[in-house]
Short mmCIF file of C-alpha atoms in Angstrom, two decimals:
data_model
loop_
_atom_site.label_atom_id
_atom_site.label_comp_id
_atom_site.label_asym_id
_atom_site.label_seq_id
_atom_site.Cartn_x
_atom_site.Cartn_y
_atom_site.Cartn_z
CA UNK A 1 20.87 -1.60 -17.04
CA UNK A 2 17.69 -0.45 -15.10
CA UNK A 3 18.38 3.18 -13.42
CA UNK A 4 17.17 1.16 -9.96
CA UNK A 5 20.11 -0.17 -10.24
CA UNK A 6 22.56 2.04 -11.57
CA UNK A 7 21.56 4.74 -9.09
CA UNK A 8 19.93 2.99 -6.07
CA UNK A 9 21.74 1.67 -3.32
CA UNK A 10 21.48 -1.88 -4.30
CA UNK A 11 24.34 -4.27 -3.02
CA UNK A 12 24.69 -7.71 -4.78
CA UNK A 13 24.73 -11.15 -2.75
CA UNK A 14 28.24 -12.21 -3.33
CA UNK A 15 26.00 -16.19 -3.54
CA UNK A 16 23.53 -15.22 -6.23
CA UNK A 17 25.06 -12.12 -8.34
CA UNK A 18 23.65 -10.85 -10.96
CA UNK A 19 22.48 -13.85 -13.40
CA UNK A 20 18.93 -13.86 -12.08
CA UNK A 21 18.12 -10.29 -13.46
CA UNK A 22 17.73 -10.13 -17.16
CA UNK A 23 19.86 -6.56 -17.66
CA UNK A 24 21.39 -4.55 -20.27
CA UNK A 25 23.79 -2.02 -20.28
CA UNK A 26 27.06 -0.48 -18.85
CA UNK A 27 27.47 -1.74 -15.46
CA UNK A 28 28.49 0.97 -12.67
CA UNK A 29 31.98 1.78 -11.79
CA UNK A 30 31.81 1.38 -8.36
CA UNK A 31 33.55 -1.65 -5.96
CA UNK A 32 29.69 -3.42 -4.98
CA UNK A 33 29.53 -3.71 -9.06
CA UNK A 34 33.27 -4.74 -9.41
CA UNK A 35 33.04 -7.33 -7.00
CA UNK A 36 29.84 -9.08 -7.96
CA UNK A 37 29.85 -12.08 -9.88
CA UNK A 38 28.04 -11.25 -13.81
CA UNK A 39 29.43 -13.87 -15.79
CA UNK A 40 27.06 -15.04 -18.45
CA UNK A 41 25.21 -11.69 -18.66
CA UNK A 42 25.78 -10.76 -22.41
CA UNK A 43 23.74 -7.33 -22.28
CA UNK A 44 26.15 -6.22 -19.44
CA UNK A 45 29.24 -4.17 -20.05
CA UNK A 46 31.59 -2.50 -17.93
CA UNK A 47 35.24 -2.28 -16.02
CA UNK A 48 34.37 -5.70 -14.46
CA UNK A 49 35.58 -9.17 -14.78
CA UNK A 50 33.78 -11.42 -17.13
CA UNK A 51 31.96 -8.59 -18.86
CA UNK A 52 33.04 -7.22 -22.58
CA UNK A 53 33.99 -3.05 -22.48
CA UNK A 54 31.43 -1.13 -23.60
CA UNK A 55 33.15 0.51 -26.41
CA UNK A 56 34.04 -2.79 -27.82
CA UNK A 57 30.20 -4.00 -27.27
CA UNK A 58 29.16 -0.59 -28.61
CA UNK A 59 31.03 -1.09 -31.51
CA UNK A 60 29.72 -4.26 -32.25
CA UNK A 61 26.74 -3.54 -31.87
CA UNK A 62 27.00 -0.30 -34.27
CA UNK A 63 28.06 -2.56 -37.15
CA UNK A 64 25.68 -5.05 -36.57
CA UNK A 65 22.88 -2.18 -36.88
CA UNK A 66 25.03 -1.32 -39.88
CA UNK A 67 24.42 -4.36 -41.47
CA UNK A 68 20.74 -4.61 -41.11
CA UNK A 69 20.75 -0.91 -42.03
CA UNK A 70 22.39 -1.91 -45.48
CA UNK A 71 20.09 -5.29 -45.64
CA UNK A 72 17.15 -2.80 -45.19
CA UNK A 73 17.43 0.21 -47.15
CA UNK A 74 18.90 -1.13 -50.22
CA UNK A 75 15.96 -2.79 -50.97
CA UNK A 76 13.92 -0.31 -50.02
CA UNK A 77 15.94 1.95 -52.36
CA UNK A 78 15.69 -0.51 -55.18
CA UNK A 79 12.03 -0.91 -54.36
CA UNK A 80 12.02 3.06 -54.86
CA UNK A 81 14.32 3.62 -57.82
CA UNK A 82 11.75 1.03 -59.49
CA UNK A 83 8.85 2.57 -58.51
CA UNK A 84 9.78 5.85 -59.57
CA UNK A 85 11.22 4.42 -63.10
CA UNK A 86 7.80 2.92 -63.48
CA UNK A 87 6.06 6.35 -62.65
CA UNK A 88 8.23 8.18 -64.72
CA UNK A 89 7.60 6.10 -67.78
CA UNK A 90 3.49 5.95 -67.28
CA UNK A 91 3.73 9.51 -66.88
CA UNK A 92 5.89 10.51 -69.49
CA UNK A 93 3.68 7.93 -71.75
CA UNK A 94 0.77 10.28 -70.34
CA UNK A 95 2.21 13.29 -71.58
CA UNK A 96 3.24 11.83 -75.08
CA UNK A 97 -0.54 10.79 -75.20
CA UNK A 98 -2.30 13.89 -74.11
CA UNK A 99 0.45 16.07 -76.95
CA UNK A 100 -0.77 13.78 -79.33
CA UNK A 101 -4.35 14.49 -78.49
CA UNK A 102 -4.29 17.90 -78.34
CA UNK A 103 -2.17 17.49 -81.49
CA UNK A 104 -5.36 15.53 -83.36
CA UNK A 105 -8.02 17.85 -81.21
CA UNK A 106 -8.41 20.54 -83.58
CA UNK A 107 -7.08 23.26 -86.10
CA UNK A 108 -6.60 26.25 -83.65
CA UNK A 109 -3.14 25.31 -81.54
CA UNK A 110 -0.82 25.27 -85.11
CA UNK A 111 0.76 21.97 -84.54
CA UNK A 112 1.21 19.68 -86.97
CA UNK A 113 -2.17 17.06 -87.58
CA UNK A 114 -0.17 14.63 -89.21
CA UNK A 115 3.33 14.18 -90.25
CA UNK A 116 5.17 10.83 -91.60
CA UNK A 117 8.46 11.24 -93.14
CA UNK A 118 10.00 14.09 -91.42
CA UNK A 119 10.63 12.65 -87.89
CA UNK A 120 10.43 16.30 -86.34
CA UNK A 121 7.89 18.01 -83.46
CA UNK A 122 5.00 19.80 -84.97
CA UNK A 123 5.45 23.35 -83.90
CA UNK A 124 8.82 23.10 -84.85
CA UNK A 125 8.69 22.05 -88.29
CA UNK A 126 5.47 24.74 -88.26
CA UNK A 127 8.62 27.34 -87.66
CA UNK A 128 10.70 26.20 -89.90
CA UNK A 129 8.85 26.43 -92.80
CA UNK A 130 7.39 29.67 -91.93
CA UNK A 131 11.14 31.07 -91.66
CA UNK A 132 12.44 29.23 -94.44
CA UNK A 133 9.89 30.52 -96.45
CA UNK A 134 10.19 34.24 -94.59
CA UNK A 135 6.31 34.02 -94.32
CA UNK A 136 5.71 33.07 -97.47
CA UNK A 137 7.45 35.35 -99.60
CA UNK A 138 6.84 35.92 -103.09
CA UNK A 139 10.68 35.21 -103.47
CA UNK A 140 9.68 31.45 -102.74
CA UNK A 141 7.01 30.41 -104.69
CA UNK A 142 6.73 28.45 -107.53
CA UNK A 143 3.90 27.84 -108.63
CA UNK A 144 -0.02 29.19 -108.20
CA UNK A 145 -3.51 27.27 -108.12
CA UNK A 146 -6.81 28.13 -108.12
CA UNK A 147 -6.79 26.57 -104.36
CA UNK A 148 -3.55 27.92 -103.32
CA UNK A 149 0.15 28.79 -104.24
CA UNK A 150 3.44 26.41 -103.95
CA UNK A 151 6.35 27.17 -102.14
CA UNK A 152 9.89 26.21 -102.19
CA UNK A 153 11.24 25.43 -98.43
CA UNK A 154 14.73 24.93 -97.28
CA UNK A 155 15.06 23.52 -94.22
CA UNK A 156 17.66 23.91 -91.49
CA UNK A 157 17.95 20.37 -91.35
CA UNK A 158 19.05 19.38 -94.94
CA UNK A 159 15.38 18.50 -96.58
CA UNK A 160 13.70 20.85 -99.17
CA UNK A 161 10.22 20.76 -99.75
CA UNK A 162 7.21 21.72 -101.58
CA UNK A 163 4.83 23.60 -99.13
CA UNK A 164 1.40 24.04 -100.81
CA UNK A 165 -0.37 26.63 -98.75
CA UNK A 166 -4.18 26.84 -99.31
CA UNK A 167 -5.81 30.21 -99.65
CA UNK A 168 -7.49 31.45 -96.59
CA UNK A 169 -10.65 29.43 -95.93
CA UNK A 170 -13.52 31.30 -96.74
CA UNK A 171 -17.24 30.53 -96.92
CA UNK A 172 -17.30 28.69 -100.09
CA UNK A 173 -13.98 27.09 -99.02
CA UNK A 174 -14.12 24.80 -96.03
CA UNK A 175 -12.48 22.20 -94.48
CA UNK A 176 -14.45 18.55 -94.15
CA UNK A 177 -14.90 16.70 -90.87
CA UNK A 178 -11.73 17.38 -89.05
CA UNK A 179 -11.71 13.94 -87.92
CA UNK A 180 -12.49 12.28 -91.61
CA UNK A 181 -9.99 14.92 -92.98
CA UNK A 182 -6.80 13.96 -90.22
CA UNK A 183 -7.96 10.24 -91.64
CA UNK A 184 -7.68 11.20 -94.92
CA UNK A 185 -4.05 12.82 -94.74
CA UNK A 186 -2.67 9.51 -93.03
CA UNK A 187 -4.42 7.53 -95.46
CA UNK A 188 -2.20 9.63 -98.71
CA UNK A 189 1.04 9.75 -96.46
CA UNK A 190 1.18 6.55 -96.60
CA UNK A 191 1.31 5.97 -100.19
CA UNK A 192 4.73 5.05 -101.89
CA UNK A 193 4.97 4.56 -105.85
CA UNK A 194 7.52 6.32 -107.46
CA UNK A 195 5.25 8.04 -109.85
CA UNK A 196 3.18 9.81 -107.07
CA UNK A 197 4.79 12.91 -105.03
CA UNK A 198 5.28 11.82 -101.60
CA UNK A 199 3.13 13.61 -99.14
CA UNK A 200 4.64 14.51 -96.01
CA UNK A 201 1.71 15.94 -93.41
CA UNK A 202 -0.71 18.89 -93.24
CA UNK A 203 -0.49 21.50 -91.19
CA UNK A 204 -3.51 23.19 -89.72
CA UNK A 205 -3.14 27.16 -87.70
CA UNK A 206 -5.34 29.89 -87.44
CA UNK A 207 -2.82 32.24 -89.99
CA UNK A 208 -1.77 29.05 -92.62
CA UNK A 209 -2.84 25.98 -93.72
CA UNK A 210 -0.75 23.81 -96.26
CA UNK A 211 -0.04 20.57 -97.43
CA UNK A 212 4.40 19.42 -97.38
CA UNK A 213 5.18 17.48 -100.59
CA UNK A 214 8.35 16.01 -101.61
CA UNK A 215 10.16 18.56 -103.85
CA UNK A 216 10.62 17.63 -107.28
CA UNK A 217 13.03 19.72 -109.25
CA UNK A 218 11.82 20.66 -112.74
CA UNK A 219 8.19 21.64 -111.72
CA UNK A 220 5.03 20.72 -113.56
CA UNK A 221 4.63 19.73 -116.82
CA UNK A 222 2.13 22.82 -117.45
CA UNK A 223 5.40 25.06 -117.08
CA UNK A 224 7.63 23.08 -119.24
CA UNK A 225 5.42 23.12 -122.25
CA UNK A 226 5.00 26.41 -122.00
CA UNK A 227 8.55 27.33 -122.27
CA UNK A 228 9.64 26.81 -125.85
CA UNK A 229 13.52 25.65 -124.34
CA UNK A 230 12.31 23.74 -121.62
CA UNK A 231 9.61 22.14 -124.51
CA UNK A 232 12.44 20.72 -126.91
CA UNK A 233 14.56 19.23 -123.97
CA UNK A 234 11.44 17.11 -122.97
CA UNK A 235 11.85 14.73 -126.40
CA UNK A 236 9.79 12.14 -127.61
CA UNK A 237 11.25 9.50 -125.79
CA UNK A 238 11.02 11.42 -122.41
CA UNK A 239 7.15 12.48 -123.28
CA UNK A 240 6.15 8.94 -123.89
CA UNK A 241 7.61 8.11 -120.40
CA UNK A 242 5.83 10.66 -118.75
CA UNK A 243 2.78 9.55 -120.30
CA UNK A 244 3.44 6.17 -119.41
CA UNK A 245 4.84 7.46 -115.91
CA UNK A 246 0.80 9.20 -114.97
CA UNK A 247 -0.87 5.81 -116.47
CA UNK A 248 1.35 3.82 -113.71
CA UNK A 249 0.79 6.52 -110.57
CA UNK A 250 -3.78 6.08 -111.52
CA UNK A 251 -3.53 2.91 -111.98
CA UNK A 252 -1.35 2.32 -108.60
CA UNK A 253 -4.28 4.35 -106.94
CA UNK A 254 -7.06 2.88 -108.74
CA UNK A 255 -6.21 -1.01 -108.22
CA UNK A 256 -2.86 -1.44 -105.71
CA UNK A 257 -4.51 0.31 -102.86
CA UNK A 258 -7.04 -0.27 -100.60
CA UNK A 259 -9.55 1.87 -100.08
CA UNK A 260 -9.13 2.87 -103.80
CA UNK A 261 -7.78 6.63 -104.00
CA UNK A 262 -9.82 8.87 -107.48
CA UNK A 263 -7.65 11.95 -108.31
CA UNK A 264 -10.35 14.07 -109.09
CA UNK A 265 -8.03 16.65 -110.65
CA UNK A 266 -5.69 15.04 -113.27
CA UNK A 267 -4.34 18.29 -115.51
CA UNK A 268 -0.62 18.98 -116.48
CA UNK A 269 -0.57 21.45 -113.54
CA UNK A 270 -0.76 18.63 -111.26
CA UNK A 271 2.35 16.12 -112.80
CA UNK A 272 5.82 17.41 -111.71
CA UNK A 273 8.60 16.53 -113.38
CA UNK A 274 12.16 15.31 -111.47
CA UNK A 275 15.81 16.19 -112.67
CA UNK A 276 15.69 12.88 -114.90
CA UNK A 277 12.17 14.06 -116.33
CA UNK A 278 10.28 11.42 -114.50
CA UNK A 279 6.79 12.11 -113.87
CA UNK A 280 5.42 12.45 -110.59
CA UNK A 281 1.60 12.96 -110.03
CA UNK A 282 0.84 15.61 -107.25
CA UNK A 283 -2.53 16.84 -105.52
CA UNK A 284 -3.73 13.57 -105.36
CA UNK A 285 -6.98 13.77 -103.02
CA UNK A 286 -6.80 17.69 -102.53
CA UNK A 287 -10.04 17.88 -104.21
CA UNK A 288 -12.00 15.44 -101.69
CA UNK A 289 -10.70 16.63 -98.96
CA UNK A 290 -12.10 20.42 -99.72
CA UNK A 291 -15.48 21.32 -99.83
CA UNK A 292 -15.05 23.49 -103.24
CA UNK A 293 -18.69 25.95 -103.52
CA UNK A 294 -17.20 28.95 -105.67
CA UNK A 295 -17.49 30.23 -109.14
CA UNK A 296 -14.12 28.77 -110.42
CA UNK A 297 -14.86 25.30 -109.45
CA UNK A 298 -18.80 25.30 -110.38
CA UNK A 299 -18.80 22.26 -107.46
CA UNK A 300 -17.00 20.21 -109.82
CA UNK A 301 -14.10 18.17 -109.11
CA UNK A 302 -11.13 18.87 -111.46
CA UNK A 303 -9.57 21.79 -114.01
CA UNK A 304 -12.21 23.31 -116.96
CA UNK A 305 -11.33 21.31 -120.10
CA UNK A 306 -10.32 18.08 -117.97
CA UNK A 307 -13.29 17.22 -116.54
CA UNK A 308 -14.96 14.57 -117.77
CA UNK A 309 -18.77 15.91 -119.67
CA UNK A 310 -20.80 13.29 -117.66
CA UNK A 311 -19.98 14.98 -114.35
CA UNK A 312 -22.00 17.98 -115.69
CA UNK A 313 -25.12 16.13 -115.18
CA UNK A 314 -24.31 13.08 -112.30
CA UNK A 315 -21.74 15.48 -110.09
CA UNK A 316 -20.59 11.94 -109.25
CA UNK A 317 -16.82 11.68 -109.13
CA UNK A 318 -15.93 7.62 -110.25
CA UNK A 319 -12.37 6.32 -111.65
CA UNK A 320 -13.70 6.91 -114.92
CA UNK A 321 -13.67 10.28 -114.70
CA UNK A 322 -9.75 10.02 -113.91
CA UNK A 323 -9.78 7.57 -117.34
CA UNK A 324 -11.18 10.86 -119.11
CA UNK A 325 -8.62 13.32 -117.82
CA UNK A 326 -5.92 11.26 -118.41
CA UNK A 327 -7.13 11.03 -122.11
CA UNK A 328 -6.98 14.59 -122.42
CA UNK A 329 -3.73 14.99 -120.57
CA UNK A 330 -1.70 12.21 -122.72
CA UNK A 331 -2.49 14.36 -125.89
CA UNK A 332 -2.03 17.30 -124.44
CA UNK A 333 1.75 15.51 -123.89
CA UNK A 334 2.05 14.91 -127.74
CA UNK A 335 0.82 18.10 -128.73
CA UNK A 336 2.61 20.30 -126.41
CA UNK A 337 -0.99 22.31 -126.00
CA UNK A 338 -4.02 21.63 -124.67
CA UNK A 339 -5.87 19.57 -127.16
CA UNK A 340 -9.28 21.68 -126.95
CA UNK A 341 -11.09 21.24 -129.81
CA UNK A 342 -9.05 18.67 -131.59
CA UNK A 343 -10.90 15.96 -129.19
CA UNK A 344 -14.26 15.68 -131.04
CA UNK A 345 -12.39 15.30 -134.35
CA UNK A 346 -10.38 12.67 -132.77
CA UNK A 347 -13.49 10.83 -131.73
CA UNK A 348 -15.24 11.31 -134.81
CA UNK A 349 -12.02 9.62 -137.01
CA UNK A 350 -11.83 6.59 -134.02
CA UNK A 351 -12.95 4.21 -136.22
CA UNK A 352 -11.93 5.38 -139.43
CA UNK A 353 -8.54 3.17 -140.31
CA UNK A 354 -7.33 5.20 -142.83
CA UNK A 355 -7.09 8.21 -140.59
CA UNK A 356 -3.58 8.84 -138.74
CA UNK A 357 -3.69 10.08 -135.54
CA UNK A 358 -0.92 12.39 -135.86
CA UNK A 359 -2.64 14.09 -139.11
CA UNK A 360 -5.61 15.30 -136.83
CA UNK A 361 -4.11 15.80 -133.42
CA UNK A 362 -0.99 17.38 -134.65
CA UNK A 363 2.43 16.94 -132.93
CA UNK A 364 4.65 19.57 -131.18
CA UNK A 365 5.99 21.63 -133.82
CA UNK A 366 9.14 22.51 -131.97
CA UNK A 367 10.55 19.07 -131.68
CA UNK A 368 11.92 16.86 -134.73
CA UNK A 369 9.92 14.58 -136.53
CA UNK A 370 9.78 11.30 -134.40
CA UNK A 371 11.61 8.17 -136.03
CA UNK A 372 9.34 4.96 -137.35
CA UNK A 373 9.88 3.78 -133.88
CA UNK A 374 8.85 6.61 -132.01
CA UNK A 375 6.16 7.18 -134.13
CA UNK A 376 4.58 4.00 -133.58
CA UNK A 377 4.90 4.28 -129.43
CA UNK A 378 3.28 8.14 -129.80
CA UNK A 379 0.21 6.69 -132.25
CA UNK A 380 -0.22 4.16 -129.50
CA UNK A 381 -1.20 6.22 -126.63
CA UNK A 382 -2.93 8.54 -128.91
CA UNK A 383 -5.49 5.34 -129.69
CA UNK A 384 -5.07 4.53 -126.37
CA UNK A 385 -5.86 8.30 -124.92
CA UNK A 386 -9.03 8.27 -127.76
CA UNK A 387 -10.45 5.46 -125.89
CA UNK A 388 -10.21 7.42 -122.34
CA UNK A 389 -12.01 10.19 -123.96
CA UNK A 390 -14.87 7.69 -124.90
CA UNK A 391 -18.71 9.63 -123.96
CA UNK A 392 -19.84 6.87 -122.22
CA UNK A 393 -17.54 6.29 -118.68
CA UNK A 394 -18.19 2.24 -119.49
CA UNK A 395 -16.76 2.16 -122.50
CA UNK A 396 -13.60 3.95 -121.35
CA UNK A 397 -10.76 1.24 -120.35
CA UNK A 398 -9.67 1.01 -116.43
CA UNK A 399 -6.10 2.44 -115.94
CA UNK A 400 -4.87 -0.57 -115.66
CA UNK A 401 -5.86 -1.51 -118.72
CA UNK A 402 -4.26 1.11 -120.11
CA UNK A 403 -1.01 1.16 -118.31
CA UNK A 404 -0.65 -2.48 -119.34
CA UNK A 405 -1.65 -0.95 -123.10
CA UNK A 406 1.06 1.14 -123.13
CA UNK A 407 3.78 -1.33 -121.57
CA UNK A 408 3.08 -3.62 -124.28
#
């Protein structure tokens, strides 16, 4: 009610009241106010007839203003808990974007450039390999390249794995395109044939730099046929696998894939063998993605006495030249040693029918003679292997020729 009212010395007209005057409020306690007539004046409250008490009105009017409070806000609130659901995920979607960037930016933070079947952060699987491995102990490795050294690595969360850590980059030794070289990883982690070690990621820091392979138990083949025990437990039936086992992994990479992946490095150093002697081919595109400029490697792709002669004079690297290492690797298989100088002689008697195979490569002395059986299967892929080994990179057969040779 206007203060004019409430504290001036207004008197009503007992004719007219208080209808006229459009007035809100508690009405005054006093007998002029009592006695007036304010029917029909619903924003007036008092101790007078015809008027509601305030504290009733008050009340009402409270949960009236409680109701539009509850109309209001919730929304509002809603409006808000969406909003900031939507900013959270944009922004958390902005951070997963910028760690992947800085992840793929460069090789000087020590994450992780690219990592497929271990679901784990970079860093973190950075650390555990580095303590699994207690910094690369000597304890832990097994096995040593001419490009770097192979560790075992147990990890805290149940997987082992073979961590091939690259000697420290030097001038002759450098890494590609970092770009072309993160491309290249993702292109081999994706590759699944069950003749090819699984590739894991790379890992790029300032102090290491390795490769994380699947770990296959029995190690390479180099190792197991030059141990005279481990030698007679790989028989002729499990040699002619393996054999068949490296034909199936090129040819997978040669012809199943697309773009086409070349080994460039095919040697018995590079074939692992699992708990059931399967064969497993390993390194796979190491080679290309290294720029090799050092004595040992004399810029050619491979391992001395696999290389294929032709790349002497073209330094080109072609499928062929994976034809001619397998040749030399497949007899190397039946003869337990590096074939050497046994491969001209084995060209030379190609074509001569009355010439066995056997007679001129020579099998592994410290296994029994093979059965009629056998002995067919072995002077099959050493015909087969002669072929690879042809001078002239057309005449050699593709691997899938020969895979589908040997599966005949």
């Amino acid at each position: 009610m206007p203060k004019s009212l409430t504290h001036g010395k207004w008197t009503p007209s007992p004719n007219k009241g208080i209808r006229e005057v459009d007035s809100k409020g508690p009405v005054p306690d006093t007998p002029a106010f009592r006695n007036a007539s304010l029917q029909g004046n619903k924003g007036l409250c008092g101790n007078v007839t015809g008027l509601m008490p305030c504290e009733a009105n008050v009340l009402r009017k409270g949960h009236k203003n409680k109701k539009i409070l509850f109309v209001i806000v919730f929304p509002l609130s809603g409006s808000m808990i969406l909003s900031l659901i939507v900013l959270g995920i944009f922004f958390s979607s902005k951070r997963t974007t910028d760690s992947l960037e800085k992840q793929e930016s460069g090789l000087n933070d020590g994450q992780l450039l690219s990592i497929s079947a271990i679901d784990f952060d970079g860093r973190f699987l950075y650390e555990e390999i580095i303590n699994s491995t207690k910094d690369f102990g000597a304890m832990y490795c097994i096995g040593k390249g001419r490009s770097g050294s192979v560790y075992r690595a147990e990890l805290s969360f149940g997987d082992t794995v073979a961590v091939k850590k690259f000697h420290p980059l030097s001038d002759d030794i450098e890494l590609v395109n970092q770009k072309e070289f993160l491309n290249e990883i993702r292109a081999l982690t994706q590759i699944r044939h069950r003749n090819i070690v699984k590739l894991y990621g790379f890992c790029a820091a300032p102090k290491h730099s390795f490769l994380i392979y699947e770990y296959i138990e029995k190690g390479s083949l180099a190792t197991i046929l030059s141990n005279d025990e481990a030698a007679k437990e790989l028989d002729w039936e499990k040699r002619i696998n393996v054999v068949k086992g490296i034909a199936y992994a090129l040819s997978y990479m040669h012809h199943d894939i697309s773009p086409p992946i070349i080994h460039r490095d095919i040697s018995s150093n590079n074939v692992l063998l699992d708990s059931e002697f399967e064969a497993h081919v390993s390194d796979f595109g190491t080679a290309k993605l290294l720029e090799i400029d050092s004595a040992s490697w004399t810029r050619l792709a491979g391992t001395c006495g696999y290389i294929a002669p032709e790349l002497a004079y073209t330094m080109k690297v072609t499928k062929k030249c994976d034809v001619y290492s397998f040749g030399v690797l497949a007899l190397e298989v039946i003869k337990g040693v590096h074939p050497g100088d046994v491969i001209p002689l084995l060209l030379s008697s190609f074509s001569e029918t009355n010439v066995l195979f056997e007679d001129v490569l020579g099998l592994d002395q410290r296994l029994p003679p093979p059965s009629p059986g056998v002995q067919d299967k072995l002077r099959l892929i050493m015909k087969v292997a002669s072929s690879c080994l042809n001078v002239n990179p057309e005449s050699r057969p593709t691997m899938y020729s020969v895979s589908q040779m040997l599966s005949a």
